[in-house]
Amino acid sequence: MRKILILSLVTISFLSCNQQTTKKIKSSNPIEQKVDSVLNLMTLEEKIGQMNQYNGFWDVTGPVPSAGDAAKKYEHLKRGWVGSMLNVRGVENIRKVQKIAVEDSRLGIPLIIGFDVIHGYETQSPIPLAESASWDLEAIKKSAQMAAKEASAAGINWTFAPMVDISRDARWGRVMEGAGEDPYLGSQIGIARVKGFQGKDLSDPHTIAACAKHFTAYGFAESGKDYNTADIGLSTLYNTILPPFKSAHEAGVKTFMNSFNELNGIPATGDKFLQRDILKGEWNYEGFVVSDWGSIMEMIDHGYAENKNHAAELAANAGSDMDMESYAYVNELASLVKEGKVSEEVITDAARRILKVKFELGLFDDPYKYCNVEREKEVIGSKEIIDAALDMAKKSIVLLKNEDNILPLKKNGQKIALIGALASDKNSPLGNWRIAAKDDSAVSVFEGMKAYVGNELNYAEGATLYAGKTNFPSELVLNTTDKSKFQEAINIAKKADVVVMVLGEVGYQSGEARSRAKLDLPGLQQELLETIFKVNKNIVLVLNNGRPLTITWADENIPAIVEAWQLGSQAGNAIAQVLYGDYNPSGKLPMTFPRSVGQVPIYYNYKNTGRPGPKKEVFWSHYQDESNKPLYPFGYGLSYTSFEYKNLKTKVELGNIKISVDVTNTGILKGKEVVQLYIRDLVASVTRPVRELKGFELVEFNPSETKTVTFELTKDELGFYNNQRKFVVERGEFQIFVGGSSDTTLKNTVEYK
Ligand code: GLC
């Protein structure tokens, strides 16, 4: 009944819009007219209500609010003082809260239901950093599409993804959630994810609104410590950090989320420069900004707000449109408007942005369109979604080393020893952001390898990795003493033709609030690896991890190393298919691997400095006790075949730079190669990096096949932002590099006039 009332009210006032001037200039856009007609019906408190987001009663992904506030949620829902909820699980529960909002409140404005669908809802695809290693934009887009399909079937219509934070620091646990260290790769992947989640028509019930987060510089937290201070110059902000956000905006992302950190002394949530001057001003962004969990209130701890009232005033005036779980807007904004500290236009503008997304989702037409129990049963865990997760997982694997072609493994007649706690772990492959997946629902490596029945497969844990099996451990208790299971592992290794060791991190050792000061193999794993190596050198090391690790000893001693990240629900099947050669690995690193944590932050697009090296005398930029070089560079990854690059040609034509290169598959297997294009601007008014990724092509080759791969760089792709935030393209010499990794030496020099 109520729903019909609001719809008729909207229709009447929509029609009346055409006869009378509205409070806002009449827009030709029907959605904007409907938004205005609803706004014209709303009280100040109801507009503020749209700016209020509560966590569901069923789950938390941040500090739990005090009981008093939580108890008010139900009352505020009935009064129409809640615009959105997050972490409500399942169609039944979402229908419950939507029914209260739509049928009990005065205007019946539907809720938008948010959830961290970061790499899947219940079925998990690989963690985003792993997906990024595929450099396969179509597969990444498909993966987001499948996540949206499953999440929308579960009643969700808004995801807090893609996270597009650039980071150069593997100590930061949230590197698992992004696309690594490069702004160009990060931008392309951000676009693919936004398009995957939102599709072509947001009113399609299989699509969900996306959210570019965390705005901004969150990945530049000092010393890789989560939530820590970020202090950077405008050139880094504009040339490295902002591009993926701008690309997500240009791809039509419907929402942004700001970040916990301060940037140059101002908490992002209260930063007018970021949210109003850049995002809503320079970029003319028309979506809405949601604060991160409690970040409005956290401005008090930052030392930027005196109290909750001051925090609400700062955040609203700075352009934070929706308050996630601070209870600041719902309790303080009305009085701030009455005192003239926040204008009603700020409130109306925020409510307008939020209502617009709800209209675009079709929630006013049918608030229950995402609440279909039959569809939920039919779609969640469907074959289409599982197959996509497996496909994405295989493409995310990076082959780091393969001496004497120990890989792919023979499928018959082999005695294989499989060792490591992670080899049988069905939880960790789901990663940290698996909050809707069932515990222990991933296919383990052990299960994946058992499917290859031609070999004798023996398994031993070797060493427990961590105590306890809680599904949301705030503190992991790593085993650093109990070696009681070593002997069993030694015994099976002695008798094996090949040893496969699955080592790395458990799912909760990366992700939010999981920074590490060390990047080695946690617990007893390194000792186990060296112990097994003593009895059998034929080891294939399979890494399961959420961040680059300093596996320098392994690189020096172990013949084969496979980077298999946390690959989601189909992890074990994907890893087995790569180890046995049913899929030829094609991944490339989206983030540099350091030799030691002392090198961090380490990244490929560094500046040359005034004292580059190596030099004979001591006065150049280097360490006395470590190389400047990474263990594995950005863009690096091997294949079971090999590729040769020849005949690089470059020419400037009509103001663009045309590039071509011949690439040959010199091996006997079919394989894919990510052909990468880098530039170096040798002299500029602001120093430029020694390399900048400006293009890539994922190309498949038959054995012995040669293809000519071409790129074209426009003038703007040679440009950069200077320290006055001005985009400039400067004439001069550019080096053009092409290859299968950022350390390629195949280059030409062109004069850009
Ligand atoms: C968390 C995260 C953010 C997430 C939000 C809702 O603290 O920082 O990325 O979307 O809260 O769960």
mmCIF file of C-alpha atoms in Angstrom, residues 483-707:
data_model
loop_
_atom_site.group_PDB
_atom_site.id
_atom_site.type_symbol
_atom_site.label_atom_id
_atom_site.label_comp_id
_atom_site.label_asym_id
_atom_site.label_seq_id
_atom_site.Cartn_x
_atom_site.Cartn_y
_atom_site.Cartn_z
ATOM 1 C CA LYS A 483 58.169 -29.243 14.651
ATOM 2 C CA SER A 484 56.566 -32.527 15.581
ATOM 3 C CA LYS A 485 55.216 -33.035 12.045
ATOM 4 C CA PHE A 486 58.520 -32.376 10.237
ATOM 5 C CA GLN A 487 59.588 -36.036 10.219
ATOM 6 C CA GLU A 488 56.480 -37.253 8.430
ATOM 7 C CA ALA A 489 57.130 -34.689 5.698
ATOM 8 C CA ILE A 490 60.796 -35.692 5.455
ATOM 9 C CA ASN A 491 59.773 -39.323 5.064
ATOM 10 C CA ILE A 492 57.469 -38.754 2.096
ATOM 11 C CA ALA A 493 59.917 -36.295 0.508
ATOM 12 C CA LYS A 494 62.733 -38.856 0.589
ATOM 13 C CA LYS A 495 60.693 -41.294 -1.488
ATOM 14 C CA ALA A 496 59.276 -38.791 -3.957
ATOM 15 C CA ASP A 497 60.238 -38.004 -7.566
ATOM 16 C CA VAL A 498 58.959 -34.456 -7.073
ATOM 17 C CA VAL A 499 58.004 -32.497 -3.972
ATOM 18 C CA VAL A 500 55.275 -29.841 -4.235
ATOM 19 C CA MET A 501 55.367 -27.466 -1.252
ATOM 20 C CA VAL A 502 52.508 -25.032 -0.701
ATOM 21 C CA LEU A 503 53.749 -22.246 1.564
ATOM 22 C CA GLY A 504 52.844 -18.631 2.258
ATOM 23 C CA GLU A 505 50.221 -16.806 4.291
ATOM 24 C CA VAL A 506 46.873 -17.761 5.739
ATOM 25 C CA GLY A 507 43.886 -15.843 4.419
ATOM 26 C CA TYR A 508 43.786 -13.419 7.317
ATOM 27 C CA GLN A 509 47.468 -12.470 7.243
ATOM 28 C CA SER A 510 46.703 -9.898 4.567
ATOM 29 C CA GLY A 511 43.753 -7.590 4.155
ATOM 30 C CA GLU A 512 42.514 -4.728 6.295
ATOM 31 C CA ALA A 513 44.420 -4.123 9.533
ATOM 32 C CA ARG A 514 46.886 -6.915 8.621
ATOM 33 C CA SER A 515 50.130 -5.015 8.001
ATOM 34 C CA ARG A 516 53.355 -6.965 8.478
ATOM 35 C CA ALA A 517 56.800 -5.600 9.348
ATOM 36 C CA LYS A 518 58.424 -8.706 7.825
ATOM 37 C CA LEU A 519 57.721 -10.224 4.408
ATOM 38 C CA ASP A 520 59.214 -13.669 4.878
ATOM 39 C CA LEU A 521 57.408 -17.017 4.986
ATOM 40 C CA PRO A 522 55.633 -16.878 8.360
ATOM 41 C CA GLY A 523 56.128 -19.375 11.163
ATOM 42 C CA LEU A 524 58.263 -22.492 10.562
ATOM 43 C CA GLN A 525 57.749 -22.597 6.793
ATOM 44 C CA GLN A 526 61.198 -21.387 5.757
ATOM 45 C CA GLU A 527 62.835 -23.933 8.089
ATOM 46 C CA LEU A 528 60.555 -26.654 6.723
ATOM 47 C CA LEU A 529 61.478 -25.687 3.138
ATOM 48 C CA GLU A 530 65.211 -25.860 3.859
ATOM 49 C CA THR A 531 64.802 -29.143 5.745
ATOM 50 C CA ILE A 532 62.986 -30.790 2.855
ATOM 51 C CA PHE A 533 65.486 -29.346 0.390
ATOM 52 C CA LYS A 534 68.211 -31.274 2.189
ATOM 53 C CA VAL A 535 66.522 -34.606 1.393
ATOM 54 C CA ASN A 536 65.078 -33.827 -2.036
ATOM 55 C CA LYS A 537 66.073 -30.867 -4.243
ATOM 56 C CA ASN A 538 63.316 -31.488 -6.774
ATOM 57 C CA ILE A 539 60.928 -29.022 -5.211
ATOM 58 C CA VAL A 540 58.109 -27.011 -6.782
ATOM 59 C CA LEU A 541 57.271 -24.155 -4.429
ATOM 60 C CA VAL A 542 53.656 -22.966 -4.768
ATOM 61 C CA LEU A 543 53.033 -19.664 -2.968
ATOM 62 C CA ASN A 544 49.643 -18.932 -1.418
ATOM 63 C CA ASN A 545 49.839 -15.317 -0.238
ATOM 64 C CA GLY A 546 48.097 -11.945 -0.279
ATOM 65 C CA ARG A 547 51.178 -9.798 -0.912
ATOM 66 C CA PRO A 548 54.706 -9.939 -2.379
ATOM 67 C CA LEU A 549 57.056 -11.936 -0.120
ATOM 68 C CA THR A 550 60.836 -11.839 0.270
ATOM 69 C CA ILE A 551 61.459 -15.430 -0.893
ATOM 70 C CA THR A 552 65.079 -14.741 -1.753
ATOM 71 C CA TRP A 553 66.472 -18.037 -0.419
ATOM 72 C CA ALA A 554 63.876 -19.967 -2.401
ATOM 73 C CA ASP A 555 64.735 -18.080 -5.568
ATOM 74 C CA GLU A 556 68.406 -19.008 -5.118
ATOM 75 C CA ASN A 557 67.787 -22.701 -4.356
ATOM 76 C CA ILE A 558 64.382 -23.979 -5.431
ATOM 77 C CA PRO A 559 64.100 -25.012 -9.114
ATOM 78 C CA ALA A 560 60.463 -24.056 -9.664
ATOM 79 C CA ILE A 561 58.354 -21.327 -8.048
ATOM 80 C CA VAL A 562 54.685 -20.600 -8.805
ATOM 81 C CA GLU A 563 52.900 -17.511 -7.468
ATOM 82 C CA ALA A 564 49.354 -18.705 -6.779
ATOM 83 C CA TRP A 565 48.152 -15.933 -4.450
ATOM 84 C CA GLN A 566 44.746 -16.684 -2.858
ATOM 85 C CA LEU A 567 42.768 -17.894 -5.836
ATOM 86 C CA GLY A 568 39.291 -18.236 -4.343
ATOM 87 C CA SER A 569 36.795 -21.083 -4.420
ATOM 88 C CA GLN A 570 38.455 -22.974 -7.298
ATOM 89 C CA ALA A 571 42.055 -22.473 -6.127
ATOM 90 C CA GLY A 572 43.093 -26.118 -5.958
ATOM 91 C CA ASN A 573 41.728 -26.976 -9.376
ATOM 92 C CA ALA A 574 43.424 -23.990 -11.001
ATOM 93 C CA ILE A 575 46.784 -24.727 -9.376
ATOM 94 C CA ALA A 576 46.645 -28.409 -10.328
ATOM 95 C CA GLN A 577 45.779 -27.587 -13.945
ATOM 96 C CA VAL A 578 48.775 -25.255 -14.145
ATOM 97 C CA LEU A 579 51.178 -27.669 -12.411
ATOM 98 C CA TYR A 580 50.148 -30.451 -14.802
ATOM 99 C CA GLY A 581 50.303 -28.180 -17.864
ATOM 100 C CA ASP A 582 46.601 -28.229 -18.707
ATOM 101 C CA TYR A 583 46.865 -24.461 -18.520
ATOM 102 C CA ASN A 584 50.077 -22.727 -19.575
ATOM 103 C CA PRO A 585 50.660 -19.933 -17.009
ATOM 104 C CA SER A 586 50.406 -16.424 -18.480
ATOM 105 C CA GLY A 587 50.344 -14.127 -15.433
ATOM 106 C CA LYS A 588 52.628 -11.134 -14.898
ATOM 107 C CA LEU A 589 53.353 -9.450 -11.552
ATOM 108 C CA PRO A 590 51.235 -6.347 -10.833
ATOM 109 C CA MET A 591 53.551 -5.509 -7.956
ATOM 110 C CA THR A 592 57.321 -5.680 -7.447
ATOM 111 C CA PHE A 593 58.717 -8.459 -5.209
ATOM 112 C CA PRO A 594 61.475 -7.129 -2.912
ATOM 113 C CA ARG A 595 64.646 -9.030 -1.997
ATOM 114 C CA SER A 596 64.316 -7.775 1.550
ATOM 115 C CA VAL A 597 61.822 -5.676 3.452
ATOM 116 C CA GLY A 598 64.458 -2.972 3.833
ATOM 117 C CA GLN A 599 64.034 -2.115 0.164
ATOM 118 C CA VAL A 600 60.326 -1.299 0.633
ATOM 119 C CA PRO A 601 58.739 0.792 -0.832
ATOM 120 C CA ILE A 602 60.200 -0.591 -4.044
ATOM 121 C CA TYR A 603 58.621 -0.154 -7.454
ATOM 122 C CA TYR A 604 59.558 -0.153 -11.132
ATOM 123 C CA ASN A 605 58.579 3.422 -11.983
ATOM 124 C CA TYR A 606 61.116 5.028 -9.685
ATOM 125 C CA LYS A 607 62.972 8.296 -10.270
ATOM 126 C CA ASN A 608 66.570 8.216 -11.484
ATOM 127 C CA THR A 609 67.919 10.581 -8.779
ATOM 128 C CA GLY A 610 71.022 12.705 -9.258
ATOM 129 C CA ARG A 611 73.257 9.763 -8.275
ATOM 130 C CA PRO A 612 72.102 6.694 -10.173
ATOM 131 C CA GLY A 613 74.372 3.653 -10.237
ATOM 132 C CA PRO A 614 76.158 1.403 -10.109
ATOM 133 C CA LYS A 615 79.331 3.479 -9.787
ATOM 134 C CA LYS A 616 82.865 2.473 -8.805
ATOM 135 C CA GLU A 617 83.051 5.016 -5.997
ATOM 136 C CA VAL A 618 80.647 4.906 -3.076
ATOM 137 C CA PHE A 619 78.708 8.111 -3.662
ATOM 138 C CA TRP A 620 75.620 6.857 -5.470
ATOM 139 C CA SER A 621 72.086 5.896 -4.411
ATOM 140 C CA HIS A 622 72.345 2.338 -3.059
ATOM 141 C CA TYR A 623 72.536 0.110 0.034
ATOM 142 C CA GLN A 624 75.744 -1.303 1.442
ATOM 143 C CA ASP A 625 74.001 -4.580 2.335
ATOM 144 C CA GLU A 626 71.398 -5.155 -0.378
ATOM 145 C CA SER A 627 71.020 -4.791 -4.108
ATOM 146 C CA ASN A 628 68.879 -2.014 -5.583
ATOM 147 C CA LYS A 629 67.254 -4.599 -7.805
ATOM 148 C CA PRO A 630 64.002 -6.324 -6.867
ATOM 149 C CA LEU A 631 63.717 -10.085 -6.564
ATOM 150 C CA TYR A 632 61.124 -10.033 -9.354
ATOM 151 C CA PRO A 633 60.154 -6.851 -11.194
ATOM 152 C CA PHE A 634 56.729 -5.453 -12.044
ATOM 153 C CA GLY A 635 55.369 -7.064 -15.226
ATOM 154 C CA TYR A 636 57.511 -10.213 -14.832
ATOM 155 C CA GLY A 637 56.187 -13.711 -15.399
ATOM 156 C CA LEU A 638 57.344 -16.840 -17.263
ATOM 157 C CA SER A 639 55.532 -19.365 -19.436
ATOM 158 C CA TYR A 640 56.038 -23.048 -20.259
ATOM 159 C CA THR A 641 57.053 -21.751 -23.652
ATOM 160 C CA SER A 642 59.315 -18.762 -24.439
ATOM 161 C CA PHE A 643 59.023 -15.542 -26.418
ATOM 162 C CA GLU A 644 61.464 -13.498 -28.450
ATOM 163 C CA TYR A 645 61.070 -9.788 -29.241
ATOM 164 C CA LYS A 646 62.633 -8.349 -32.385
ATOM 165 C CA ASN A 647 62.344 -5.609 -34.905
ATOM 166 C CA LEU A 648 61.088 -2.782 -32.669
ATOM 167 C CA LYS A 649 60.015 0.107 -34.881
ATOM 168 C CA THR A 650 58.878 3.567 -33.792
ATOM 169 C CA LYS A 651 57.868 6.650 -35.736
ATOM 170 C CA VAL A 652 56.140 9.936 -35.022
ATOM 171 C CA GLU A 653 53.185 10.404 -37.370
ATOM 172 C CA LEU A 654 50.560 13.162 -37.197
ATOM 173 C CA GLY A 655 51.557 13.966 -33.633
ATOM 174 C CA ASN A 656 51.262 10.365 -32.397
ATOM 175 C CA ILE A 657 53.980 7.786 -31.824
ATOM 176 C CA LYS A 658 53.432 4.533 -33.704
ATOM 177 C CA ILE A 659 55.174 1.458 -32.346
ATOM 178 C CA SER A 660 55.456 -2.073 -33.717
ATOM 179 C CA VAL A 661 57.400 -5.139 -32.600
ATOM 180 C CA ASP A 662 57.661 -8.739 -33.801
ATOM 181 C CA VAL A 663 57.061 -11.329 -31.094
ATOM 182 C CA THR A 664 57.791 -15.020 -31.675
ATOM 183 C CA ASN A 665 56.795 -18.045 -29.628
ATOM 184 C CA THR A 666 60.137 -19.873 -29.717
ATOM 185 C CA GLY A 667 58.891 -22.907 -27.770
ATOM 186 C CA ILE A 668 56.844 -26.028 -28.571
ATOM 187 C CA LEU A 669 53.737 -25.132 -26.607
ATOM 188 C CA LYS A 670 50.923 -22.697 -27.278
ATOM 189 C CA GLY A 671 51.148 -19.762 -24.904
ATOM 190 C CA LYS A 672 50.005 -16.254 -24.050
ATOM 191 C CA GLU A 673 52.291 -13.267 -23.555
ATOM 192 C CA VAL A 674 51.521 -9.833 -22.106
ATOM 193 C CA VAL A 675 53.371 -7.534 -24.477
ATOM 194 C CA GLN A 676 54.121 -4.386 -22.486
ATOM 195 C CA LEU A 677 54.849 -0.848 -23.659
ATOM 196 C CA TYR A 678 56.796 1.589 -21.474
ATOM 197 C CA ILE A 679 58.080 5.110 -22.032
ATOM 198 C CA ARG A 680 60.678 7.281 -20.405
ATOM 199 C CA ASP A 681 60.526 11.053 -20.688
ATOM 200 C CA LEU A 682 64.225 11.863 -20.447
ATOM 201 C CA VAL A 683 63.998 15.561 -19.539
ATOM 202 C CA ALA A 684 60.926 17.362 -18.152
ATOM 203 C CA SER A 685 59.909 20.288 -15.969
ATOM 204 C CA VAL A 686 59.100 17.760 -13.229
ATOM 205 C CA THR A 687 61.352 14.685 -13.111
ATOM 206 C CA ARG A 688 59.737 11.646 -14.676
ATOM 207 C CA PRO A 689 60.120 7.941 -13.794
ATOM 208 C CA VAL A 690 62.672 5.725 -15.520
ATOM 209 C CA ARG A 691 59.754 3.736 -16.883
ATOM 210 C CA GLU A 692 56.018 4.326 -17.249
ATOM 211 C CA LEU A 693 53.623 1.617 -18.448
ATOM 212 C CA LYS A 694 51.536 3.104 -21.276
ATOM 213 C CA GLY A 695 50.029 0.044 -22.934
ATOM 214 C CA PHE A 696 49.833 -3.737 -23.002
ATOM 215 C CA GLU A 697 48.362 -6.465 -25.179
ATOM 216 C CA LEU A 698 47.596 -10.016 -24.051
ATOM 217 C CA VAL A 699 48.413 -12.103 -27.150
ATOM 218 C CA GLU A 700 48.145 -15.879 -27.737
ATOM 219 C CA PHE A 701 50.732 -17.620 -29.937
ATOM 220 C CA ASN A 702 50.925 -21.079 -31.466
ATOM 221 C CA PRO A 703 54.318 -22.780 -31.327
ATOM 222 C CA SER A 704 56.843 -20.985 -33.603
ATOM 223 C CA GLU A 705 54.235 -18.352 -34.482
ATOM 224 C CA THR A 706 55.345 -14.729 -34.953
ATOM 225 C CA LYS A 707 52.939 -11.818 -34.615
#
